[in-house]
PDB file of C-alpha atoms in Angstrom:
ATOM      1  CA  UNK A  25      -0.141   0.071   0.393  1.00 85.00           C
ATOM      2  CA  UNK A  26       1.227   3.558  -0.823  1.00 83.00           C
ATOM      3  CA  UNK A  27       1.498   5.624   2.345  1.00 92.00           C
ATOM      4  CA  UNK A  28       3.506   7.715   3.944  1.00 95.00           C
ATOM      5  CA  UNK A  29       4.927   6.955   7.840  1.00 96.00           C
ATOM      6  CA  UNK A  30       5.324   8.512  10.817  1.00 97.00           C
ATOM      7  CA  UNK A  31       7.136   7.847  14.024  1.00 97.00           C
ATOM      8  CA  UNK A  32       6.453   8.263  17.113  1.00 97.00           C
ATOM      9  CA  UNK A  33       2.407   9.540  16.506  1.00 95.00           C
ATOM     10  CA  UNK A  34       2.196  11.274  19.884  1.00 96.00           C
ATOM     11  CA  UNK A  35       5.148  12.477  21.919  1.00 97.00           C
ATOM     12  CA  UNK A  36       5.785  14.219  25.522  1.00 97.00           C
ATOM     13  CA  UNK A  37       9.088  15.695  26.031  1.00 96.00           C
ATOM     14  CA  UNK A  38      10.618  17.663  28.245  1.00 97.00           C
ATOM     15  CA  UNK A  39      12.256  21.294  27.209  1.00 97.00           C
ATOM     16  CA  UNK A  40      15.922  20.759  25.961  1.00 97.00           C
ATOM     17  CA  UNK A  41      15.828  17.178  25.291  1.00 97.00           C
ATOM     18  CA  UNK A  42      16.744  16.318  22.068  1.00 97.00           C
ATOM     19  CA  UNK A  43      14.297  14.167  19.315  1.00 97.00           C
ATOM     20  CA  UNK A  44      13.952  12.971  16.121  1.00 98.00           C
ATOM     21  CA  UNK A  45      10.377  12.415  13.785  1.00 98.00           C
ATOM     22  CA  UNK A  46      10.816  10.248  11.198  1.00 98.00           C
ATOM     23  CA  UNK A  47       9.346  10.270   7.868  1.00 98.00           C
ATOM     24  CA  UNK A  48       9.092   7.459   5.588  1.00 98.00           C
ATOM     25  CA  UNK A  49       7.324   7.606   1.976  1.00 97.00           C
ATOM     26  CA  UNK A  50       7.276   3.803   0.133  1.00 96.00           C
ATOM     27  CA  UNK A  51       6.183   5.623  -3.500  1.00 95.00           C
ATOM     28  CA  UNK A  52       9.439   7.233  -4.891  1.00 94.00           C
ATOM     29  CA  UNK A  53       8.686  10.384  -4.317  1.00 94.00           C
ATOM     30  CA  UNK A  54      11.329  12.835  -4.701  1.00 93.00           C
ATOM     31  CA  UNK A  55       9.551  16.167  -3.482  1.00 93.00           C
ATOM     32  CA  UNK A  56       8.858  15.464   0.390  1.00 96.00           C
ATOM     33  CA  UNK A  57       8.001  18.090   3.196  1.00 96.00           C
ATOM     34  CA  UNK A  58       7.589  19.041   6.544  1.00 97.00           C
ATOM     35  CA  UNK A  59       4.454  20.870   7.559  1.00 96.00           C
ATOM     36  CA  UNK A  60       2.739  22.225  11.673  1.00 97.00           C
ATOM     37  CA  UNK A  61      -0.411  22.529  12.413  1.00 95.00           C
ATOM     38  CA  UNK A  62      -1.825  24.960  15.133  1.00 93.00           C
ATOM     39  CA  UNK A  63      -5.455  26.041  15.814  1.00 87.00           C
ATOM     40  CA  UNK A  64      -6.254  28.298  13.599  1.00 85.00           C
ATOM     41  CA  UNK A  65      -3.170  28.733  11.502  1.00 87.00           C
ATOM     42  CA  UNK A  66      -3.912  25.629   9.276  1.00 88.00           C
ATOM     43  CA  UNK A  67      -0.573  24.028   8.159  1.00 92.00           C
ATOM     44  CA  UNK A  68       2.757  25.841   7.634  1.00 94.00           C
ATOM     45  CA  UNK A  69       5.686  24.608   6.523  1.00 94.00           C
ATOM     46  CA  UNK A  70       8.869  23.671   8.349  1.00 97.00           C
ATOM     47  CA  UNK A  71      11.217  22.548   5.397  1.00 96.00           C
ATOM     48  CA  UNK A  72      11.220  20.915   2.465  1.00 94.00           C
ATOM     49  CA  UNK A  73      13.724  18.520  -0.117  1.00 95.00           C
ATOM     50  CA  UNK A  74      13.484  18.263  -3.592  1.00 91.00           C
ATOM     51  CA  UNK A  75      15.329  15.469  -3.924  1.00 92.00           C
ATOM     52  CA  UNK A  76      18.229  13.191  -1.378  1.00 94.00           C
ATOM     53  CA  UNK A  77      21.300  15.871  -0.205  1.00 93.00           C
ATOM     54  CA  UNK A  78      18.822  18.400  -1.599  1.00 92.00           C
ATOM     55  CA  UNK A  79      16.744  20.419   1.299  1.00 95.00           C
ATOM     56  CA  UNK A  80      15.547  23.927   2.536  1.00 93.00           C
ATOM     57  CA  UNK A  81      13.849  26.086   4.735  1.00 94.00           C
ATOM     58  CA  UNK A  82      10.201  26.751   4.756  1.00 93.00           C
ATOM     59  CA  UNK A  83       8.330  29.370   6.602  1.00 91.00           C
ATOM     60  CA  UNK A  84       8.838  28.252   9.963  1.00 96.00           C
ATOM     61  CA  UNK A  85      12.717  26.668   9.934  1.00 97.00           C
ATOM     62  CA  UNK A  86      13.619  27.879  13.255  1.00 97.00           C
ATOM     63  CA  UNK A  87      14.481  25.198  16.030  1.00 97.00           C
ATOM     64  CA  UNK A  88      14.111  21.955  13.409  1.00 98.00           C
ATOM     65  CA  UNK A  89      16.845  20.744  11.568  1.00 98.00           C
ATOM     66  CA  UNK A  90      16.515  17.817   8.829  1.00 98.00           C
ATOM     67  CA  UNK A  91      18.146  15.629   6.426  1.00 96.00           C
ATOM     68  CA  UNK A  92      17.002  13.716   3.225  1.00 97.00           C
ATOM     69  CA  UNK A  93      20.080  10.878   3.164  1.00 97.00           C
ATOM     70  CA  UNK A  94      18.145   8.543   1.222  1.00 97.00           C
ATOM     71  CA  UNK A  95      14.936   9.183  -1.092  1.00 97.00           C
ATOM     72  CA  UNK A  96      12.892   7.539   0.926  1.00 97.00           C
ATOM     73  CA  UNK A  97      13.126   9.094   4.686  1.00 98.00           C
ATOM     74  CA  UNK A  98      13.710  12.542   5.882  1.00 98.00           C
ATOM     75  CA  UNK A  99      13.251  12.976   9.839  1.00 98.00           C
ATOM     76  CA  UNK A 100      12.179  15.891  11.230  1.00 98.00           C
ATOM     77  CA  UNK A 101      14.743  16.710  14.782  1.00 98.00           C
ATOM     78  CA  UNK A 102      14.745  19.074  17.487  1.00 97.00           C
ATOM     79  CA  UNK A 103      18.095  19.764  18.664  1.00 96.00           C
ATOM     80  CA  UNK A 104      16.467  21.512  21.915  1.00 97.00           C
ATOM     81  CA  UNK A 105      12.600  21.199  21.955  1.00 97.00           C
ATOM     82  CA  UNK A 106      10.688  24.185  23.612  1.00 97.00           C
ATOM     83  CA  UNK A 107       6.820  24.362  24.315  1.00 97.00           C
ATOM     84  CA  UNK A 108       6.354  26.916  21.313  1.00 97.00           C
ATOM     85  CA  UNK A 109       7.042  23.547  19.365  1.00 98.00           C
ATOM     86  CA  UNK A 110       4.131  21.878  20.906  1.00 98.00           C
ATOM     87  CA  UNK A 111       1.952  21.473  17.728  1.00 97.00           C
ATOM     88  CA  UNK A 112       0.886  17.988  15.203  1.00 96.00           C
ATOM     89  CA  UNK A 113       3.480  17.867  12.661  1.00 98.00           C
ATOM     90  CA  UNK A 114       2.447  16.062   9.332  1.00 97.00           C
ATOM     91  CA  UNK A 115       5.220  14.962   6.804  1.00 97.00           C
ATOM     92  CA  UNK A 116       4.446  14.940   3.078  1.00 95.00           C
ATOM     93  CA  UNK A 117       5.169  13.671  -0.180  1.00 95.00           C
ATOM     94  CA  UNK A 118       5.100  14.315  -3.274  1.00 92.00           C
ATOM     95  CA  UNK A 119       6.383  12.811  -7.276  1.00 90.00           C
ATOM     96  CA  UNK A 120       7.506  15.776  -9.333  1.00 85.00           C
ATOM     97  CA  UNK A 121       6.793  15.864 -13.268  1.00 78.00           C
ATOM     98  CA  UNK A 122       3.848  17.582 -15.229  1.00 71.00           C
ATOM     99  CA  UNK A 123       1.055  14.931 -14.139  1.00 72.00           C
ATOM    100  CA  UNK A 124       1.781  14.988 -10.738  1.00 76.00           C
ATOM    101  CA  UNK A 125      -0.335  16.992  -8.329  1.00 79.00           C
ATOM    102  CA  UNK A 126      -0.705  14.927  -4.933  1.00 87.00           C
ATOM    103  CA  UNK A 127       0.906  15.274  -2.160  1.00 90.00           C
ATOM    104  CA  UNK A 128       0.524  12.492  -0.062  1.00 92.00           C
ATOM    105  CA  UNK A 129       0.150  13.625   3.987  1.00 93.00           C
ATOM    106  CA  UNK A 130       1.389  10.910   6.438  1.00 94.00           C
ATOM    107  CA  UNK A 131      -1.053  10.917   9.605  1.00 93.00           C
ATOM    108  CA  UNK A 132       0.769  13.223  11.978  1.00 95.00           C
ATOM    109  CA  UNK A 133       2.561  13.473  14.558  1.00 97.00           C
ATOM    110  CA  UNK A 134       1.318  15.319  17.809  1.00 96.00           C
ATOM    111  CA  UNK A 135       4.245  16.780  20.196  1.00 98.00           C
ATOM    112  CA  UNK A 136       3.942  17.879  23.375  1.00 98.00           C
ATOM    113  CA  UNK A 137       6.961  19.766  25.041  1.00 97.00           C
ATOM    114  CA  UNK A 138       6.557  20.597  28.626  1.00 97.00           C
TER     115      UNK A 138
ATOM    116  CA  UNK B   7       2.812  37.583   0.932  1.00 62.00           C
ATOM    117  CA  UNK B   8       0.853  34.603  -0.104  1.00 70.00           C
ATOM    118  CA  UNK B   9      -2.002  33.654   1.895  1.00 87.00           C
ATOM    119  CA  UNK B  10      -5.056  31.883   1.817  1.00 91.00           C
ATOM    120  CA  UNK B  11      -8.790  32.822   4.547  1.00 93.00           C
ATOM    121  CA  UNK B  12     -11.478  30.460   5.363  1.00 94.00           C
ATOM    122  CA  UNK B  13     -14.112  30.921   7.587  1.00 89.00           C
ATOM    123  CA  UNK B  14     -13.157  28.787  10.674  1.00 91.00           C
ATOM    124  CA  UNK B  15     -16.622  27.614  11.134  1.00 95.00           C
ATOM    125  CA  UNK B  16     -19.765  25.875   9.504  1.00 97.00           C
ATOM    126  CA  UNK B  17     -23.218  23.862  10.791  1.00 97.00           C
ATOM    127  CA  UNK B  18     -25.508  22.578   8.748  1.00 97.00           C
ATOM    128  CA  UNK B  19     -28.038  19.980   9.356  1.00 97.00           C
ATOM    129  CA  UNK B  20     -27.816  16.264   7.981  1.00 97.00           C
ATOM    130  CA  UNK B  21     -29.037  15.961   3.732  1.00 97.00           C
ATOM    131  CA  UNK B  22     -28.249  19.631   3.981  1.00 97.00           C
ATOM    132  CA  UNK B  23     -26.371  21.670   1.206  1.00 97.00           C
ATOM    133  CA  UNK B  24     -23.382  22.373   2.839  1.00 97.00           C
ATOM    134  CA  UNK B  25     -20.676  25.532   1.335  1.00 97.00           C
ATOM    135  CA  UNK B  26     -17.254  25.923   2.077  1.00 98.00           C
ATOM    136  CA  UNK B  27     -15.924  29.394   1.272  1.00 96.00           C
ATOM    137  CA  UNK B  28     -12.063  30.056   0.437  1.00 96.00           C
ATOM    138  CA  UNK B  29     -10.139  32.972  -0.610  1.00 95.00           C
ATOM    139  CA  UNK B  30      -6.134  33.189  -1.987  1.00 91.00           C
ATOM    140  CA  UNK B  31      -3.488  35.834  -3.157  1.00 86.00           C
ATOM    141  CA  UNK B  32      -0.888  33.489  -5.479  1.00 79.00           C
ATOM    142  CA  UNK B  33      -2.472  34.221  -9.261  1.00 76.00           C
ATOM    143  CA  UNK B  34      -0.179  31.286 -10.858  1.00 79.00           C
ATOM    144  CA  UNK B  35      -1.160  28.829  -8.674  1.00 78.00           C
ATOM    145  CA  UNK B  36      -1.356  25.536 -11.155  1.00 81.00           C
ATOM    146  CA  UNK B  37      -3.901  23.621  -8.241  1.00 88.00           C
ATOM    147  CA  UNK B  38      -5.923  24.718  -6.032  1.00 92.00           C
ATOM    148  CA  UNK B  39      -7.141  22.019  -3.389  1.00 94.00           C
ATOM    149  CA  UNK B  40      -9.669  20.327  -0.561  1.00 96.00           C
ATOM    150  CA  UNK B  41      -7.972  18.374   1.950  1.00 96.00           C
ATOM    151  CA  UNK B  42     -10.610  16.941   5.133  1.00 96.00           C
ATOM    152  CA  UNK B  43      -9.215  16.043   8.308  1.00 94.00           C
ATOM    153  CA  UNK B  44     -10.976  13.691  10.337  1.00 91.00           C
ATOM    154  CA  UNK B  45     -10.515  13.563  13.824  1.00 85.00           C
ATOM    155  CA  UNK B  46      -7.773  12.305  14.959  1.00 81.00           C
ATOM    156  CA  UNK B  47      -6.403  11.405  11.440  1.00 84.00           C
ATOM    157  CA  UNK B  48      -4.212  13.195   8.698  1.00 86.00           C
ATOM    158  CA  UNK B  49      -5.207  14.682   5.664  1.00 91.00           C
ATOM    159  CA  UNK B  50      -7.335  13.295   3.400  1.00 91.00           C
ATOM    160  CA  UNK B  51      -6.991  15.059  -0.405  1.00 92.00           C
ATOM    161  CA  UNK B  52     -11.098  15.145  -1.201  1.00 94.00           C
ATOM    162  CA  UNK B  53     -10.780  16.447  -4.632  1.00 94.00           C
ATOM    163  CA  UNK B  54      -8.659  19.699  -6.218  1.00 92.00           C
ATOM    164  CA  UNK B  55      -8.933  21.654  -9.675  1.00 93.00           C
ATOM    165  CA  UNK B  56      -6.712  23.157 -11.816  1.00 90.00           C
ATOM    166  CA  UNK B  57      -6.640  26.909 -12.786  1.00 87.00           C
ATOM    167  CA  UNK B  58      -7.714  26.854 -15.970  1.00 89.00           C
ATOM    168  CA  UNK B  59     -11.394  25.376 -14.743  1.00 92.00           C
ATOM    169  CA  UNK B  60     -14.461  26.926 -13.330  1.00 94.00           C
ATOM    170  CA  UNK B  61     -15.968  24.119 -12.087  1.00 96.00           C
ATOM    171  CA  UNK B  62     -15.339  20.664 -11.295  1.00 96.00           C
ATOM    172  CA  UNK B  63     -18.150  18.334 -10.005  1.00 96.00           C
ATOM    173  CA  UNK B  64     -17.330  14.741  -8.448  1.00 92.00           C
ATOM    174  CA  UNK B  65     -20.468  13.121  -6.713  1.00 95.00           C
ATOM    175  CA  UNK B  66     -21.799  14.684  -4.073  1.00 96.00           C
ATOM    176  CA  UNK B  67     -18.355  17.774  -4.404  1.00 97.00           C
ATOM    177  CA  UNK B  68     -18.827  20.559  -6.338  1.00 97.00           C
ATOM    178  CA  UNK B  69     -15.812  23.199  -6.139  1.00 97.00           C
ATOM    179  CA  UNK B  70     -16.290  26.241  -8.126  1.00 97.00           C
ATOM    180  CA  UNK B  71     -13.305  28.656  -9.193  1.00 96.00           C
ATOM    181  CA  UNK B  72     -13.220  32.420  -9.659  1.00 94.00           C
ATOM    182  CA  UNK B  73     -10.193  33.507 -10.645  1.00 91.00           C
ATOM    183  CA  UNK B  74     -10.914  37.285 -11.480  1.00 91.00           C
ATOM    184  CA  UNK B  75     -11.873  37.362  -7.108  1.00 93.00           C
ATOM    185  CA  UNK B  76      -9.535  34.747  -6.511  1.00 92.00           C
ATOM    186  CA  UNK B  77     -12.321  32.363  -4.607  1.00 95.00           C
ATOM    187  CA  UNK B  78     -12.725  28.359  -4.335  1.00 95.00           C
ATOM    188  CA  UNK B  79     -15.646  27.096  -3.125  1.00 97.00           C
ATOM    189  CA  UNK B  80     -17.145  23.646  -1.972  1.00 98.00           C
ATOM    190  CA  UNK B  81     -20.414  22.383  -2.346  1.00 98.00           C
ATOM    191  CA  UNK B  82     -21.151  18.949  -0.089  1.00 98.00           C
ATOM    192  CA  UNK B  83     -24.639  17.854  -1.504  1.00 98.00           C
ATOM    193  CA  UNK B  84     -26.794  15.915   0.801  1.00 97.00           C
ATOM    194  CA  UNK B  85     -24.623  16.315   3.688  1.00 98.00           C
ATOM    195  CA  UNK B  86     -24.367  12.976   6.014  1.00 97.00           C
ATOM    196  CA  UNK B  87     -22.766  13.021   9.493  1.00 95.00           C
ATOM    197  CA  UNK B  88     -19.770  11.197   8.544  1.00 94.00           C
ATOM    198  CA  UNK B  89     -18.575  14.709   6.428  1.00 96.00           C
ATOM    199  CA  UNK B  90     -18.178  16.448   9.703  1.00 96.00           C
ATOM    200  CA  UNK B  91     -14.187  17.380   9.832  1.00 96.00           C
ATOM    201  CA  UNK B  92     -12.380  20.223   9.083  1.00 95.00           C
ATOM    202  CA  UNK B  93     -11.990  21.276   5.632  1.00 97.00           C
ATOM    203  CA  UNK B  94      -8.584  22.761   4.188  1.00 96.00           C
ATOM    204  CA  UNK B  95      -8.130  24.993   1.211  1.00 95.00           C
ATOM    205  CA  UNK B  96      -4.611  24.785  -0.432  1.00 93.00           C
ATOM    206  CA  UNK B  97      -2.822  26.400  -2.796  1.00 89.00           C
ATOM    207  CA  UNK B  98      -0.317  25.358  -4.121  1.00 84.00           C
ATOM    208  CA  UNK B  99       2.538  28.226  -4.506  1.00 79.00           C
ATOM    209  CA  UNK B 100       3.915  29.737  -7.812  1.00 69.00           C
ATOM    210  CA  UNK B 101       2.439  28.289 -11.076  1.00 64.00           C
ATOM    211  CA  UNK B 102       4.064  25.007 -11.100  1.00 70.00           C
ATOM    212  CA  UNK B 103       2.765  21.540  -9.574  1.00 70.00           C
ATOM    213  CA  UNK B 104       5.245  20.418  -6.773  1.00 72.00           C
ATOM    214  CA  UNK B 105       6.027  22.427  -4.256  1.00 78.00           C
ATOM    215  CA  UNK B 106       4.784  24.362  -0.559  1.00 83.00           C
ATOM    216  CA  UNK B 107       1.040  24.874  -0.504  1.00 88.00           C
ATOM    217  CA  UNK B 108      -0.372  27.463   1.385  1.00 90.00           C
ATOM    218  CA  UNK B 109      -3.296  26.137   3.869  1.00 92.00           C
ATOM    219  CA  UNK B 110      -6.357  28.333   4.948  1.00 93.00           C
ATOM    220  CA  UNK B 111      -6.894  27.939   8.929  1.00 93.00           C
ATOM    221  CA  UNK B 112      -9.144  25.653   8.016  1.00 94.00           C
ATOM    222  CA  UNK B 113     -13.598  25.163   8.102  1.00 96.00           C
ATOM    223  CA  UNK B 114     -14.429  23.420  11.216  1.00 96.00           C
ATOM    224  CA  UNK B 115     -17.833  21.862   9.368  1.00 97.00           C
ATOM    225  CA  UNK B 116     -20.296  20.063  11.726  1.00 97.00           C
ATOM    226  CA  UNK B 117     -23.528  18.352  11.155  1.00 97.00           C
ATOM    227  CA  UNK B 118     -26.443  17.984  12.298  1.00 95.00           C
ATOM    228  CA  UNK B 119     -28.839  14.582  12.286  1.00 91.00           C
TER     229      UNK B 119
END
C-alpha cells in the first residue's frame, strides 16, 4: 500500500531533550516536506526537500533540522525542543513531474513539550 | 505575501448542502485543493481543481473557481454526519505543480442529525 508513515504518533517530552520524528514514504517520491498544524493557523511548512541531499527552509524553520540521505526518509530533528514547538506535525511527499498534482500526507505526530 | 483565508466554522443539518468558501492570493497557482481532516487523522485529498477550470464536479462535491476574484468554494450536496471534519483549502505556490502548499486556517464542518 502506498503510504507515508511517521513515528512516533504521539510524543510528550521536556524542554531541551533532543528528539527525532521519522518520516518514510514507499512511493519513490522526489519531493518531501514537513508541516506543522496549529489551531487557527492551518498548516505551515517547516522544511522541504526536492531530492536526496537537497533541503531548504520553509516558512517556520527556526528550531528544526532535517536531512535527506535516502530518497524514502526525511527525518525532522528538534535539537533543543521548546514549549512553542508543541504542535501537530505532518510529513508529506509528492512525485515531481507534469502529471503530478497530489501531495500525500502522513498520519501526523502530536508533540507536546513541557 | 501569499495567504489563504477561510471561515472557521460551519454548521448544517443532515441532508442540507454545505458551502465552504476560501480566498487566496497567488494568482499563478496551478492547482487548488480541498483537503479533509477527520478527528485524529491525517489529511486526505478530497478534490482539486486545475487553474484553467471554472468548475469541477465529483459525485456530491462541486468545486467552483473564480480566478478574477481569487475565490474557491466547495459545495457538499446531501451532507451526511460522516462529512463532519475540518476542511482545508490550499493552493500550490507558484506556477508549478510540485512544492509548498499554502493552507487556509481550516473550516470545521458540524453536521447535525
